[in-house]
């Protein structure tokens, strides 16, 4: 994958009732070949508790929508919670995926391409 394709430009989250709406704006389009993941890393300030929420694409199509907790639990969500059009990807995660994180929590975005870290520590605009 070229470094000029699918770069995260802007990531924002907002709470709407019981849903955490995460919007990922990317430069370019979702790659049409291979695996591509966008997601959020939510953590306590000391990183002792972490959650990774993600949306995985394979050959341009969403195939997995999940939350993985540092304690080893994983939840998979219905792909109906994922929307993507052009250079915008939106995931409608259950708000419970971030409930319990204290004020002062850390939230960053990431992307992976074909199983390798592509971007990390991308700032997230929060409206919780």
PDB file of N, CA, C and O in Angstrom, residues 55-104:
ATOM      1  N   UNK A  55     -12.710  -1.415  12.828  1.00  0.00           N
ATOM      2  CA  UNK A  55     -13.480  -1.827  11.650  1.00  0.00           C
ATOM      3  C   UNK A  55     -12.457  -2.348  10.656  1.00  0.00           C
ATOM      4  O   UNK A  55     -11.528  -1.633  10.281  1.00  0.00           O
ATOM      5  N   UNK A  56     -12.625  -3.600  10.259  1.00  0.00           N
ATOM      6  CA  UNK A  56     -11.679  -4.211   9.315  1.00  0.00           C
ATOM      7  C   UNK A  56     -12.324  -4.366   7.947  1.00  0.00           C
ATOM      8  O   UNK A  56     -13.472  -4.806   7.839  1.00  0.00           O
ATOM      9  N   UNK A  57     -11.550  -4.018   6.939  1.00  0.00           N
ATOM     10  CA  UNK A  57     -11.967  -4.159   5.547  1.00  0.00           C
ATOM     11  C   UNK A  57     -11.061  -5.174   4.869  1.00  0.00           C
ATOM     12  O   UNK A  57      -9.863  -5.236   5.150  1.00  0.00           O
ATOM     13  N   UNK A  58     -11.625  -5.966   3.988  1.00  0.00           N
ATOM     14  CA  UNK A  58     -10.855  -6.890   3.169  1.00  0.00           C
ATOM     15  C   UNK A  58     -11.267  -6.640   1.729  1.00  0.00           C
ATOM     16  O   UNK A  58     -12.457  -6.705   1.396  1.00  0.00           O
ATOM     17  N   UNK A  59     -10.299  -6.287   0.913  1.00  0.00           N
ATOM     18  CA  UNK A  59     -10.550  -5.989  -0.502  1.00  0.00           C
ATOM     19  C   UNK A  59     -11.656  -4.942  -0.674  1.00  0.00           C
ATOM     20  O   UNK A  59     -12.509  -5.050  -1.551  1.00  0.00           O
ATOM     21  N   UNK A  60     -11.632  -3.937   0.207  1.00  0.00           N
ATOM     22  CA  UNK A  60     -12.555  -2.811   0.089  1.00  0.00           C
ATOM     23  C   UNK A  60     -13.896  -2.970   0.766  1.00  0.00           C
ATOM     24  O   UNK A  60     -14.680  -2.027   0.797  1.00  0.00           O
ATOM     25  N   UNK A  61     -14.194  -4.147   1.320  1.00  0.00           N
ATOM     26  CA  UNK A  61     -15.493  -4.395   1.947  1.00  0.00           C
ATOM     27  C   UNK A  61     -15.325  -4.636   3.443  1.00  0.00           C
ATOM     28  O   UNK A  61     -14.414  -5.350   3.865  1.00  0.00           O
ATOM     29  N   UNK A  62     -16.226  -4.065   4.254  1.00  0.00           N
ATOM     30  CA  UNK A  62     -16.186  -4.280   5.700  1.00  0.00           C
ATOM     31  C   UNK A  62     -16.448  -5.752   6.008  1.00  0.00           C
ATOM     32  O   UNK A  62     -17.397  -6.336   5.492  1.00  0.00           O
ATOM     33  N   UNK A  63     -15.573  -6.343   6.823  1.00  0.00           N
ATOM     34  CA  UNK A  63     -15.723  -7.764   7.178  1.00  0.00           C
ATOM     35  C   UNK A  63     -15.768  -7.995   8.685  1.00  0.00           C
ATOM     36  O   UNK A  63     -16.169  -9.075   9.128  1.00  0.00           O
ATOM     37  N   UNK A  64     -15.349  -7.001   9.483  1.00  0.00           N
ATOM     38  CA  UNK A  64     -15.327  -7.192  10.926  1.00  0.00           C
ATOM     39  C   UNK A  64     -15.495  -5.852  11.630  1.00  0.00           C
ATOM     40  O   UNK A  64     -14.943  -4.838  11.207  1.00  0.00           O
ATOM     41  N   UNK A  65     -16.257  -5.882  12.726  1.00  0.00           N
ATOM     42  CA  UNK A  65     -16.569  -4.695  13.513  1.00  0.00           C
ATOM     43  C   UNK A  65     -16.477  -5.149  14.958  1.00  0.00           C
ATOM     44  O   UNK A  65     -17.265  -5.979  15.393  1.00  0.00           O
ATOM     45  N   UNK A  66     -15.510  -4.652  15.739  1.00  0.00           N
ATOM     46  CA  UNK A  66     -15.182  -5.305  17.001  1.00  0.00           C
ATOM     47  C   UNK A  66     -14.683  -4.347  18.077  1.00  0.00           C
ATOM     48  O   UNK A  66     -14.324  -3.203  17.809  1.00  0.00           O
ATOM     49  N   UNK A  67     -14.620  -4.857  19.301  1.00  0.00           N
ATOM     50  CA  UNK A  67     -13.973  -4.197  20.423  1.00  0.00           C
ATOM     51  C   UNK A  67     -13.197  -5.271  21.175  1.00  0.00           C
ATOM     52  O   UNK A  67     -13.747  -6.316  21.530  1.00  0.00           O
ATOM     53  N   UNK A  68     -11.914  -5.031  21.387  1.00  0.00           N
ATOM     54  CA  UNK A  68     -11.037  -5.946  22.108  1.00  0.00           C
ATOM     55  C   UNK A  68     -10.539  -5.230  23.353  1.00  0.00           C
ATOM     56  O   UNK A  68      -9.989  -4.134  23.255  1.00  0.00           O
ATOM     57  N   UNK A  69     -10.761  -5.829  24.521  1.00  0.00           N
ATOM     58  CA  UNK A  69     -10.323  -5.239  25.776  1.00  0.00           C
ATOM     59  C   UNK A  69      -9.002  -5.837  26.227  1.00  0.00           C
ATOM     60  O   UNK A  69      -8.706  -6.998  25.941  1.00  0.00           O
ATOM     61  N   UNK A  70      -8.245  -5.043  26.960  1.00  0.00           N
ATOM     62  CA  UNK A  70      -6.946  -5.451  27.483  1.00  0.00           C
ATOM     63  C   UNK A  70      -7.058  -6.717  28.333  1.00  0.00           C
ATOM     64  O   UNK A  70      -6.127  -7.506  28.408  1.00  0.00           O
ATOM     65  N   UNK A  71      -8.211  -6.939  28.962  1.00  0.00           N
ATOM     66  CA  UNK A  71      -8.391  -8.119  29.806  1.00  0.00           C
ATOM     67  C   UNK A  71      -8.625  -9.396  28.997  1.00  0.00           C
ATOM     68  O   UNK A  71      -8.787 -10.470  29.553  1.00  0.00           O
ATOM     69  N   UNK A  72      -8.636  -9.281  27.686  1.00  0.00           N
ATOM     70  CA  UNK A  72      -8.750 -10.458  26.832  1.00  0.00           C
ATOM     71  C   UNK A  72     -10.136 -10.726  26.275  1.00  0.00           C
ATOM     72  O   UNK A  72     -10.324 -11.662  25.512  1.00  0.00           O
ATOM     73  N   UNK A  73     -11.120  -9.917  26.628  1.00  0.00           N
ATOM     74  CA  UNK A  73     -12.459 -10.137  26.078  1.00  0.00           C
ATOM     75  C   UNK A  73     -12.595  -9.429  24.740  1.00  0.00           C
ATOM     76  O   UNK A  73     -12.038  -8.358  24.523  1.00  0.00           O
ATOM     77  N   UNK A  74     -13.318 -10.062  23.849  1.00  0.00           N
ATOM     78  CA  UNK A  74     -13.566  -9.473  22.533  1.00  0.00           C
ATOM     79  C   UNK A  74     -15.051  -9.544  22.242  1.00  0.00           C
ATOM     80  O   UNK A  74     -15.697 -10.547  22.514  1.00  0.00           O
ATOM     81  N   UNK A  75     -15.580  -8.455  21.709  1.00  0.00           N
ATOM     82  CA  UNK A  75     -16.965  -8.412  21.259  1.00  0.00           C
ATOM     83  C   UNK A  75     -16.968  -8.124  19.774  1.00  0.00           C
ATOM     84  O   UNK A  75     -16.195  -7.294  19.299  1.00  0.00           O
ATOM     85  N   UNK A  76     -17.816  -8.819  19.058  1.00  0.00           N
ATOM     86  CA  UNK A  76     -18.004  -8.555  17.634  1.00  0.00           C
ATOM     87  C   UNK A  76     -19.400  -7.991  17.453  1.00  0.00           C
ATOM     88  O   UNK A  76     -20.363  -8.483  18.054  1.00  0.00           O
ATOM     89  N   UNK A  77     -19.510  -6.955  16.649  1.00  0.00           N
ATOM     90  CA  UNK A  77     -20.775  -6.276  16.440  1.00  0.00           C
ATOM     91  C   UNK A  77     -21.273  -6.517  15.017  1.00  0.00           C
ATOM     92  O   UNK A  77     -20.503  -6.859  14.120  1.00  0.00           O
ATOM     93  N   UNK A  78     -22.558  -6.293  14.833  1.00  0.00           N
ATOM     94  CA  UNK A  78     -23.193  -6.461  13.531  1.00  0.00           C
ATOM     95  C   UNK A  78     -22.632  -5.428  12.551  1.00  0.00           C
ATOM     96  O   UNK A  78     -22.535  -4.241  12.870  1.00  0.00           O
ATOM     97  N   UNK A  79     -22.281  -5.887  11.370  1.00  0.00           N
ATOM     98  CA  UNK A  79     -21.724  -4.996  10.340  1.00  0.00           C
ATOM     99  C   UNK A  79     -22.701  -3.909   9.892  1.00  0.00           C
ATOM    100  O   UNK A  79     -22.300  -2.952   9.237  1.00  0.00           O
ATOM    101  N   UNK A  80     -23.981  -4.026  10.257  1.00  0.00           N
ATOM    102  CA  UNK A  80     -24.935  -2.959   9.947  1.00  0.00           C
ATOM    103  C   UNK A  80     -24.565  -1.660  10.656  1.00  0.00           C
ATOM    104  O   UNK A  80     -25.047  -0.597  10.280  1.00  0.00           O
ATOM    105  N   UNK A  81     -23.688  -1.736  11.666  1.00  0.00           N
ATOM    106  CA  UNK A  81     -23.233  -0.552  12.379  1.00  0.00           C
ATOM    107  C   UNK A  81     -22.110   0.185  11.680  1.00  0.00           C
ATOM    108  O   UNK A  81     -21.580   1.157  12.206  1.00  0.00           O
ATOM    109  N   UNK A  82     -21.716  -0.280  10.488  1.00  0.00           N
ATOM    110  CA  UNK A  82     -20.622   0.333   9.733  1.00  0.00           C
ATOM    111  C   UNK A  82     -21.167   0.953   8.452  1.00  0.00           C
ATOM    112  O   UNK A  82     -21.937   0.331   7.731  1.00  0.00           O
ATOM    113  N   UNK A  83     -20.752   2.179   8.203  1.00  0.00           N
ATOM    114  CA  UNK A  83     -21.087   2.850   6.942  1.00  0.00           C
ATOM    115  C   UNK A  83     -19.776   3.330   6.327  1.00  0.00           C
ATOM    116  O   UNK A  83     -18.883   3.761   7.048  1.00  0.00           O
ATOM    117  N   UNK A  84     -19.664   3.223   5.018  1.00  0.00           N
ATOM    118  CA  UNK A  84     -18.499   3.823   4.363  1.00  0.00           C
ATOM    119  C   UNK A  84     -18.888   4.283   2.973  1.00  0.00           C
ATOM    120  O   UNK A  84     -19.627   3.638   2.256  1.00  0.00           O
ATOM    121  N   UNK A  85     -18.405   5.467   2.682  1.00  0.00           N
ATOM    122  CA  UNK A  85     -18.681   6.078   1.397  1.00  0.00           C
ATOM    123  C   UNK A  85     -17.479   6.934   1.039  1.00  0.00           C
ATOM    124  O   UNK A  85     -17.131   7.859   1.783  1.00  0.00           O
ATOM    125  N   UNK A  86     -16.826   6.588  -0.051  1.00  0.00           N
ATOM    126  CA  UNK A  86     -15.669   7.363  -0.484  1.00  0.00           C
ATOM    127  C   UNK A  86     -14.599   7.405   0.573  1.00  0.00           C
ATOM    128  O   UNK A  86     -14.066   6.384   0.972  1.00  0.00           O
ATOM    129  N   UNK A  87     -14.342   8.595   1.105  1.00  0.00           N
ATOM    130  CA  UNK A  87     -13.258   8.732   2.067  1.00  0.00           C
ATOM    131  C   UNK A  87     -13.732   8.901   3.509  1.00  0.00           C
ATOM    132  O   UNK A  87     -12.995   9.393   4.355  1.00  0.00           O
ATOM    133  N   UNK A  88     -14.956   8.481   3.817  1.00  0.00           N
ATOM    134  CA  UNK A  88     -15.471   8.549   5.186  1.00  0.00           C
ATOM    135  C   UNK A  88     -15.964   7.179   5.626  1.00  0.00           C
ATOM    136  O   UNK A  88     -16.721   6.519   4.918  1.00  0.00           O
ATOM    137  N   UNK A  89     -15.502   6.778   6.806  1.00  0.00           N
ATOM    138  CA  UNK A  89     -15.915   5.519   7.433  1.00  0.00           C
ATOM    139  C   UNK A  89     -16.563   5.882   8.758  1.00  0.00           C
ATOM    140  O   UNK A  89     -15.993   6.650   9.538  1.00  0.00           O
ATOM    141  N   UNK A  90     -17.745   5.346   9.037  1.00  0.00           N
ATOM    142  CA  UNK A  90     -18.437   5.617  10.285  1.00  0.00           C
ATOM    143  C   UNK A  90     -18.782   4.301  10.967  1.00  0.00           C
ATOM    144  O   UNK A  90     -19.333   3.401  10.331  1.00  0.00           O
ATOM    145  N   UNK A  91     -18.437   4.200  12.239  1.00  0.00           N
ATOM    146  CA  UNK A  91     -18.785   3.029  13.034  1.00  0.00           C
ATOM    147  C   UNK A  91     -19.693   3.443  14.171  1.00  0.00           C
ATOM    148  O   UNK A  91     -19.433   4.445  14.845  1.00  0.00           O
ATOM    149  N   UNK A  92     -20.775   2.693  14.363  1.00  0.00           N
ATOM    150  CA  UNK A  92     -21.732   2.946  15.449  1.00  0.00           C
ATOM    151  C   UNK A  92     -21.510   1.874  16.516  1.00  0.00           C
ATOM    152  O   UNK A  92     -22.154   0.834  16.503  1.00  0.00           O
ATOM    153  N   UNK A  93     -20.564   2.153  17.425  1.00  0.00           N
ATOM    154  CA  UNK A  93     -20.219   1.233  18.498  1.00  0.00           C
ATOM    155  C   UNK A  93     -21.195   1.403  19.666  1.00  0.00           C
ATOM    156  O   UNK A  93     -21.668   2.520  19.912  1.00  0.00           O
ATOM    157  N   UNK A  94     -21.456   0.337  20.430  1.00  0.00           N
ATOM    158  CA  UNK A  94     -22.208   0.526  21.668  1.00  0.00           C
ATOM    159  C   UNK A  94     -21.423   1.465  22.590  1.00  0.00           C
ATOM    160  O   UNK A  94     -20.203   1.332  22.717  1.00  0.00           O
ATOM    161  N   UNK A  95     -22.106   2.410  23.213  1.00  0.00           N
ATOM    162  CA  UNK A  95     -21.436   3.357  24.102  1.00  0.00           C
ATOM    163  C   UNK A  95     -20.740   2.627  25.249  1.00  0.00           C
ATOM    164  O   UNK A  95     -19.736   3.093  25.784  1.00  0.00           O
ATOM    165  N   UNK A  96     -21.220   1.453  25.595  1.00  0.00           N
ATOM    166  CA  UNK A  96     -20.613   0.666  26.675  1.00  0.00           C
ATOM    167  C   UNK A  96     -19.150   0.333  26.403  1.00  0.00           C
ATOM    168  O   UNK A  96     -18.407   0.029  27.338  1.00  0.00           O
ATOM    169  N   UNK A  97     -18.708   0.412  25.149  1.00  0.00           N
ATOM    170  CA  UNK A  97     -17.304   0.094  24.858  1.00  0.00           C
ATOM    171  C   UNK A  97     -16.348   1.071  25.528  1.00  0.00           C
ATOM    172  O   UNK A  97     -15.199   0.720  25.771  1.00  0.00           O
ATOM    173  N   UNK A  98     -16.798   2.294  25.847  1.00  0.00           N
ATOM    174  CA  UNK A  98     -15.924   3.254  26.523  1.00  0.00           C
ATOM    175  C   UNK A  98     -16.427   3.653  27.902  1.00  0.00           C
ATOM    176  O   UNK A  98     -15.745   4.386  28.604  1.00  0.00           O
ATOM    177  N   UNK A  99     -17.596   3.178  28.297  1.00  0.00           N
ATOM    178  CA  UNK A  99     -18.069   3.506  29.633  1.00  0.00           C
ATOM    179  C   UNK A  99     -17.127   2.897  30.657  1.00  0.00           C
ATOM    180  O   UNK A  99     -16.583   1.819  30.468  1.00  0.00           O
ATOM    181  N   UNK A 100     -16.919   3.586  31.740  1.00  0.00           N
ATOM    182  CA  UNK A 100     -16.029   3.103  32.774  1.00  0.00           C
ATOM    183  C   UNK A 100     -14.634   3.677  32.680  1.00  0.00           C
ATOM    184  O   UNK A 100     -13.856   3.559  33.622  1.00  0.00           O
ATOM    185  N   UNK A 101     -14.298   4.284  31.549  1.00  0.00           N
ATOM    186  CA  UNK A 101     -13.004   4.961  31.477  1.00  0.00           C
ATOM    187  C   UNK A 101     -13.136   6.288  32.212  1.00  0.00           C
ATOM    188  O   UNK A 101     -14.097   7.021  32.020  1.00  0.00           O
ATOM    189  N   UNK A 102     -12.178   6.608  33.075  1.00  0.00           N
ATOM    190  CA  UNK A 102     -12.298   7.823  33.883  1.00  0.00           C
ATOM    191  C   UNK A 102     -12.065   9.087  33.061  1.00  0.00           C
ATOM    192  O   UNK A 102     -11.542   9.033  31.954  1.00  0.00           O
ATOM    193  N   UNK A 103     -12.467  10.220  33.644  1.00  0.00           N
ATOM    194  CA  UNK A 103     -12.111  11.494  33.014  1.00  0.00           C
ATOM    195  C   UNK A 103     -10.600  11.529  32.912  1.00  0.00           C
ATOM    196  O   UNK A 103      -9.899  10.983  33.740  1.00  0.00           O
ATOM    197  N   UNK A 104     -10.088  12.135  31.865  1.00  0.00           N
ATOM    198  CA  UNK A 104      -8.650  12.138  31.663  1.00  0.00           C
ATOM    199  C   UNK A 104      -8.162  10.909  30.915  1.00  0.00           C
ATOM    200  O   UNK A 104      -6.971  10.692  30.785  1.00  0.00           O
TER     201      UNK A 104
END
